[in-house]
PDB file of C-alpha atoms in Angstrom:
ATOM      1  CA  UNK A 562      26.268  40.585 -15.372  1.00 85.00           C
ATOM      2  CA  UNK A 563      25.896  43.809 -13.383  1.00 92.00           C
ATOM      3  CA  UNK A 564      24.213  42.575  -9.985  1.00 94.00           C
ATOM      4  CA  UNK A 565      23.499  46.398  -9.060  1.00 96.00           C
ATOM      5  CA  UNK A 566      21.583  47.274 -12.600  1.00 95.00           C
ATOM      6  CA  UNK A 567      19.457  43.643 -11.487  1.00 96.00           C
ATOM      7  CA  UNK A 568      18.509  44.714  -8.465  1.00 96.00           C
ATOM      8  CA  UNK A 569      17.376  47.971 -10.138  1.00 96.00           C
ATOM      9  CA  UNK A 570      15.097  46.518 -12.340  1.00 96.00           C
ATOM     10  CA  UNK A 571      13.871  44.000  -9.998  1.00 95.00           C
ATOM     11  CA  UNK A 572      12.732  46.742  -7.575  1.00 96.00           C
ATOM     12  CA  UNK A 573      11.250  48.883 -10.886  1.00 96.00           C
ATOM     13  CA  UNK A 574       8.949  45.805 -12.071  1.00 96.00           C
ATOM     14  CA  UNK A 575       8.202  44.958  -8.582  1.00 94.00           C
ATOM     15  CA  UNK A 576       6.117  47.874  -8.826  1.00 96.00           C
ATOM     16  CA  UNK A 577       4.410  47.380 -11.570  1.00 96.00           C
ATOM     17  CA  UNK A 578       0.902  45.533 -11.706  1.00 95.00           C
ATOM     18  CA  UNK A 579       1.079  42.259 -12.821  1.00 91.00           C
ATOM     19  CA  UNK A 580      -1.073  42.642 -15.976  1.00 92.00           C
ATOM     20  CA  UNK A 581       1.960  44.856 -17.197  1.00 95.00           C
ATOM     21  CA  UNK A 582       4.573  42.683 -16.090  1.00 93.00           C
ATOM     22  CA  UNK A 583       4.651  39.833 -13.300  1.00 82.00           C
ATOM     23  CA  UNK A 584       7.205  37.134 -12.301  1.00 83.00           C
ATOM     24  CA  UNK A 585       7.114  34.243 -14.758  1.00 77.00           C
ATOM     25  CA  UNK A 586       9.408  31.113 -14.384  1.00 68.00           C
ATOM     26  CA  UNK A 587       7.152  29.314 -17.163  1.00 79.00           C
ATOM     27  CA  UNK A 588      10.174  29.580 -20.209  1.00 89.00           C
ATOM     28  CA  UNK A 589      12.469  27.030 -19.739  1.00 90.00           C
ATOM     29  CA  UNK A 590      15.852  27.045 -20.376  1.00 92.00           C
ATOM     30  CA  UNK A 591      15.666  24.683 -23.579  1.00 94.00           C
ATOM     31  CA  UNK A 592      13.226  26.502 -25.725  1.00 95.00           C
ATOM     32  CA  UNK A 593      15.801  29.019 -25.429  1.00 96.00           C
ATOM     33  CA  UNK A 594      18.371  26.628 -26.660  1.00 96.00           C
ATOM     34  CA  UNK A 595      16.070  25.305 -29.204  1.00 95.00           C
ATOM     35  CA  UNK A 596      15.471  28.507 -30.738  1.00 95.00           C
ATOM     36  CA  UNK A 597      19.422  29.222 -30.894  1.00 96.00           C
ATOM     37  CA  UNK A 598      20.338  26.143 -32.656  1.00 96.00           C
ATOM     38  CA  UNK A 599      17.353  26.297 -34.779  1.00 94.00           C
ATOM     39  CA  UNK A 600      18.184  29.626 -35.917  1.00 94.00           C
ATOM     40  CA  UNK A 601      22.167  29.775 -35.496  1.00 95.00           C
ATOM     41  CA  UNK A 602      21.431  32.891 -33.031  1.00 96.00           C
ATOM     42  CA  UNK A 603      22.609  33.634 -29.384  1.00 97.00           C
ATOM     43  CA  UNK A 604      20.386  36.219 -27.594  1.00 98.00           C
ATOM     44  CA  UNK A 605      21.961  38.848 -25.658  1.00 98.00           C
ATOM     45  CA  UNK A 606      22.410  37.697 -22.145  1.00 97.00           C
ATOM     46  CA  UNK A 607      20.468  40.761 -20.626  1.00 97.00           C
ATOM     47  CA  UNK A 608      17.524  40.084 -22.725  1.00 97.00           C
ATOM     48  CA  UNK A 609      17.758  36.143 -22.178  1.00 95.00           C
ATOM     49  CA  UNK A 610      18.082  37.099 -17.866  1.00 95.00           C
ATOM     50  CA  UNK A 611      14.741  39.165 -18.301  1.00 96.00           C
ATOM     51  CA  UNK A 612      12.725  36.616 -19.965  1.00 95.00           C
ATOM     52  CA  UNK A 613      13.623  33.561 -18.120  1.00 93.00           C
ATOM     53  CA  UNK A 614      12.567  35.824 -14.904  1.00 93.00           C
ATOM     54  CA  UNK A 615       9.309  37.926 -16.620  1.00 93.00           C
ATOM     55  CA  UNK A 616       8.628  36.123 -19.916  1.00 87.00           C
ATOM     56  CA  UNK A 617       7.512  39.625 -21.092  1.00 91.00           C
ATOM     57  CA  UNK A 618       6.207  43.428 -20.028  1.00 95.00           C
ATOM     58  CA  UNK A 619       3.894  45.491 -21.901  1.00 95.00           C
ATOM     59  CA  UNK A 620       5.632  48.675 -23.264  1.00 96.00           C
ATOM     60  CA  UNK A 621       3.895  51.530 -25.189  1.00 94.00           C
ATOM     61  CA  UNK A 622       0.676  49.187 -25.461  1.00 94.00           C
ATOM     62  CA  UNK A 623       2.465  46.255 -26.939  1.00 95.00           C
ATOM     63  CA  UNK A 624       4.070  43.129 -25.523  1.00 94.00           C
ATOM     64  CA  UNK A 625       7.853  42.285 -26.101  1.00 96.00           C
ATOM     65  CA  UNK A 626       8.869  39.345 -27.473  1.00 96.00           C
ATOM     66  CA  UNK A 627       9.546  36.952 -25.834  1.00 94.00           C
ATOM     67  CA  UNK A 628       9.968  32.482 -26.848  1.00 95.00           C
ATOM     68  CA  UNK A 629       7.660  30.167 -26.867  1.00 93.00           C
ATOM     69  CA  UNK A 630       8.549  26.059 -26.650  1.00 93.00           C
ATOM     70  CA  UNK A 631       9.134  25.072 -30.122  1.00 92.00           C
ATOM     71  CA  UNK A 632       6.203  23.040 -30.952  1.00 92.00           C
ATOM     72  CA  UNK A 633       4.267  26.482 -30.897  1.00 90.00           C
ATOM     73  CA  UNK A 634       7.098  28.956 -32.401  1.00 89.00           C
ATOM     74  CA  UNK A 635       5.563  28.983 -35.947  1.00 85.00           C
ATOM     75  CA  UNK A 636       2.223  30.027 -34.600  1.00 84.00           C
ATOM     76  CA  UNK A 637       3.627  32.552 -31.947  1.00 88.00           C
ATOM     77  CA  UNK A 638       4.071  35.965 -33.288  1.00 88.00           C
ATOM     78  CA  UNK A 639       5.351  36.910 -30.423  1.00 92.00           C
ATOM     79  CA  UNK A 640       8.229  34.830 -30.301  1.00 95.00           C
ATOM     80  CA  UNK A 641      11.286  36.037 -30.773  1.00 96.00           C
ATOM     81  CA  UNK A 642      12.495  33.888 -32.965  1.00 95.00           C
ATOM     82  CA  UNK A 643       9.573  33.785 -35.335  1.00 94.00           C
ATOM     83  CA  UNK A 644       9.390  37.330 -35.716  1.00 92.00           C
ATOM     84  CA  UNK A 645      13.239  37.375 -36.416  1.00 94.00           C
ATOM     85  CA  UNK A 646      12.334  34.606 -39.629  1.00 92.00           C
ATOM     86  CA  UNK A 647       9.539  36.551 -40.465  1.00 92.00           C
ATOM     87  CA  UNK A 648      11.369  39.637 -41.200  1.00 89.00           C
ATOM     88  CA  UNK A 649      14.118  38.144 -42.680  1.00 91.00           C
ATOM     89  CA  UNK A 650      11.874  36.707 -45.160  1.00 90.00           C
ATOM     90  CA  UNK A 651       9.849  40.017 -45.765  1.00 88.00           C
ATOM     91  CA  UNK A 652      13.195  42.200 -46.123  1.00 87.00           C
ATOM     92  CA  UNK A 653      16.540  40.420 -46.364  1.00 86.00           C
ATOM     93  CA  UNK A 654      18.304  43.498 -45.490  1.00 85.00           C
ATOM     94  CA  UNK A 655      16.815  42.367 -41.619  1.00 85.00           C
ATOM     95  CA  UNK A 656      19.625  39.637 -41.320  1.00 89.00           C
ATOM     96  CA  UNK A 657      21.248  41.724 -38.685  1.00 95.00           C
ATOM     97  CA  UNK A 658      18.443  42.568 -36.733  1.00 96.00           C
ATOM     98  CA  UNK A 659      16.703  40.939 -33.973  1.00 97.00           C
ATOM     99  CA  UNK A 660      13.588  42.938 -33.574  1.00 96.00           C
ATOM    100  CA  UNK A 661      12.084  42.719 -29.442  1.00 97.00           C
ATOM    101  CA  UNK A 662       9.549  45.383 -29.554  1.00 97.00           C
ATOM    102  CA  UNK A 663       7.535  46.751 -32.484  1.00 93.00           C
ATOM    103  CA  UNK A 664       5.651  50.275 -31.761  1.00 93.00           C
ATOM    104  CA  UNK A 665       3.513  51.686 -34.581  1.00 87.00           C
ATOM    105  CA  UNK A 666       3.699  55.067 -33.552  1.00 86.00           C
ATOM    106  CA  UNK A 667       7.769  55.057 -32.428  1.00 88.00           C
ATOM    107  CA  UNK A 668      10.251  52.735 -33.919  1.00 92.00           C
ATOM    108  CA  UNK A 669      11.448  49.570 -33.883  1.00 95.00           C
ATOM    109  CA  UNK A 670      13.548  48.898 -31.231  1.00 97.00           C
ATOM    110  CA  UNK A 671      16.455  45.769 -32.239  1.00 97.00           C
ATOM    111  CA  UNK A 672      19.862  44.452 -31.349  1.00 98.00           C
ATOM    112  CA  UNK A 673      22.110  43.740 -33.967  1.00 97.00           C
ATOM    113  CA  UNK A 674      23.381  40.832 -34.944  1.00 97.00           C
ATOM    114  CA  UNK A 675      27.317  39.802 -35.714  1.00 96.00           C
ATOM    115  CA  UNK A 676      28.718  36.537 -36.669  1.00 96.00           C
ATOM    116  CA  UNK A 677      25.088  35.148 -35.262  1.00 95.00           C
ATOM    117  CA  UNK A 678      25.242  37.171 -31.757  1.00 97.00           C
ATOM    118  CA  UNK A 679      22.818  39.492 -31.182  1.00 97.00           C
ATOM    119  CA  UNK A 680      24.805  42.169 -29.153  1.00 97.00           C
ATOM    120  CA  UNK A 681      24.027  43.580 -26.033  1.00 98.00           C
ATOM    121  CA  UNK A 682      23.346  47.205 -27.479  1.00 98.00           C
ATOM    122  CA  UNK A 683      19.964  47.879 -28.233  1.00 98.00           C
ATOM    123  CA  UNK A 684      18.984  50.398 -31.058  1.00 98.00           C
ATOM    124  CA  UNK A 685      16.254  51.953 -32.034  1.00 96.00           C
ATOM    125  CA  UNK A 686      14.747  52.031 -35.887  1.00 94.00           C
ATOM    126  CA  UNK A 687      13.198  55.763 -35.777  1.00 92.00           C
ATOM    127  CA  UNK A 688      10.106  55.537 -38.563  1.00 89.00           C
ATOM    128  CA  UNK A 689       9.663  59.222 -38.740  1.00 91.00           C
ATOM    129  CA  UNK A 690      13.575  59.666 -39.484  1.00 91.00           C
ATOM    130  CA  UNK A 691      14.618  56.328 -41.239  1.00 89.00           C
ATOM    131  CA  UNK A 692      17.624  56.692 -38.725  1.00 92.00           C
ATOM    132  CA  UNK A 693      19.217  53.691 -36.825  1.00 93.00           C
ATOM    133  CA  UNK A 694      20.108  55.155 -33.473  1.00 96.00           C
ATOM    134  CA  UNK A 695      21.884  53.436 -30.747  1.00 97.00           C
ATOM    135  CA  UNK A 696      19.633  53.869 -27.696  1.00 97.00           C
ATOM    136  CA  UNK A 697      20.638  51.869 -24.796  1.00 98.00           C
ATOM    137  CA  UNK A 698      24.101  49.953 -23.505  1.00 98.00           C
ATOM    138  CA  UNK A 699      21.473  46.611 -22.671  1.00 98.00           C
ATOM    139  CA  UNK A 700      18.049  45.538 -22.391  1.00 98.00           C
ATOM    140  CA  UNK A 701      17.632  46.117 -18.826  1.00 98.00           C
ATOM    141  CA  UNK A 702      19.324  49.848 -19.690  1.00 98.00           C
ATOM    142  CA  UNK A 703      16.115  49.783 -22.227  1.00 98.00           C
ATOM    143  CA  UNK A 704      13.929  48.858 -19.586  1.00 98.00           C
ATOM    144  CA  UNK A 705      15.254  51.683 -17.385  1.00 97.00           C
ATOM    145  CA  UNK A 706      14.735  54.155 -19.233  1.00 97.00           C
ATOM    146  CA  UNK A 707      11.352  53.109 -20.879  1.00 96.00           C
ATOM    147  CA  UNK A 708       9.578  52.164 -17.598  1.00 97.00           C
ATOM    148  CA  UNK A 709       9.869  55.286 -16.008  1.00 97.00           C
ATOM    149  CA  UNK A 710       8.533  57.035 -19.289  1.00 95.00           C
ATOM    150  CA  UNK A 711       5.490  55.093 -19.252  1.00 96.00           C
ATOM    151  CA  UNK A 712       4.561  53.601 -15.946  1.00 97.00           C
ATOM    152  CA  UNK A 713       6.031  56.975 -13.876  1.00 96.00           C
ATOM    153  CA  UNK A 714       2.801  56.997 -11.860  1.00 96.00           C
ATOM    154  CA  UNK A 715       3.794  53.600 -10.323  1.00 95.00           C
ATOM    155  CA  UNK A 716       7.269  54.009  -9.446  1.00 93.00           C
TER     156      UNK A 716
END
């Protein structure tokens, strides 16, 4: 993993007020595993480093997903995991998405998924367009340029 694009981020959320994003050790390691076995699905390993470290952030007035321990997944709409069954069940042709942050008045932002890996690319479903764009090489490359979109003021 790219130490320098870490520290980066670090720094950018350490600015940030902790009711939009705060250090969170409270996701452990195995309801990450859980959720892979249980769903055949690796997350990307940017994506998986953010969460274990800040569970989640608030972006464009909603939450990203993030996982919850398994007991709780089916009731958790904001788990990662449960969002990516519930959309496979609403539309099959969402097999190869993994959907991390839904905005109404944007897109849907997703990382693909091949051979049950979701890659490290993140994309971006445009609902004005109906186009699938590529829009970042990584989560934290999301993060980087979101953050400074939205919370300029703080950085």
């Amino acid at each position: 993993m790219n130490t320098e694009l870490i520290k980066q981020i670090t720094e950018m959320l350490g600015k940030l007020p902790t009711s939009i994003c705060n250090i969170n050790s409270s996701i452990d390691e195995s309801w990450i595993e859980a959720g892979e076995s249980e769903f055949n699905l690796k997350l990307p390993k940017y994506y998986r480093w953010f969460i274990k470290n800040y569970d989640t952030i608030t972006l464009w007035g909603e939450l990203i997903k993030t996982v919850f321990p398994p007991e709780y997944r089916n009731e958790a709409d904001q788990d990662i995991f449960y969002t990516y069954n519930w959309n496979i069940n609403y539309n099959k042709d969402n097999h190869d998405k993994l959907f991390f942050l839904e905005v109404n008045d944007i897109g849907f932002f997703y990382f693909k998924i091949i051979n049950n890996k979701a890659n490290e690319e993140v994309y971006c479903f445009d609902l004005y367009t109906g186009s699938h764009d590529l829009y970042a090489e990584n989560f934290l490359d999301f993060l980087k340029i979101e953050i400074p979109k939205i919370y300029s003021n703080y950085l």
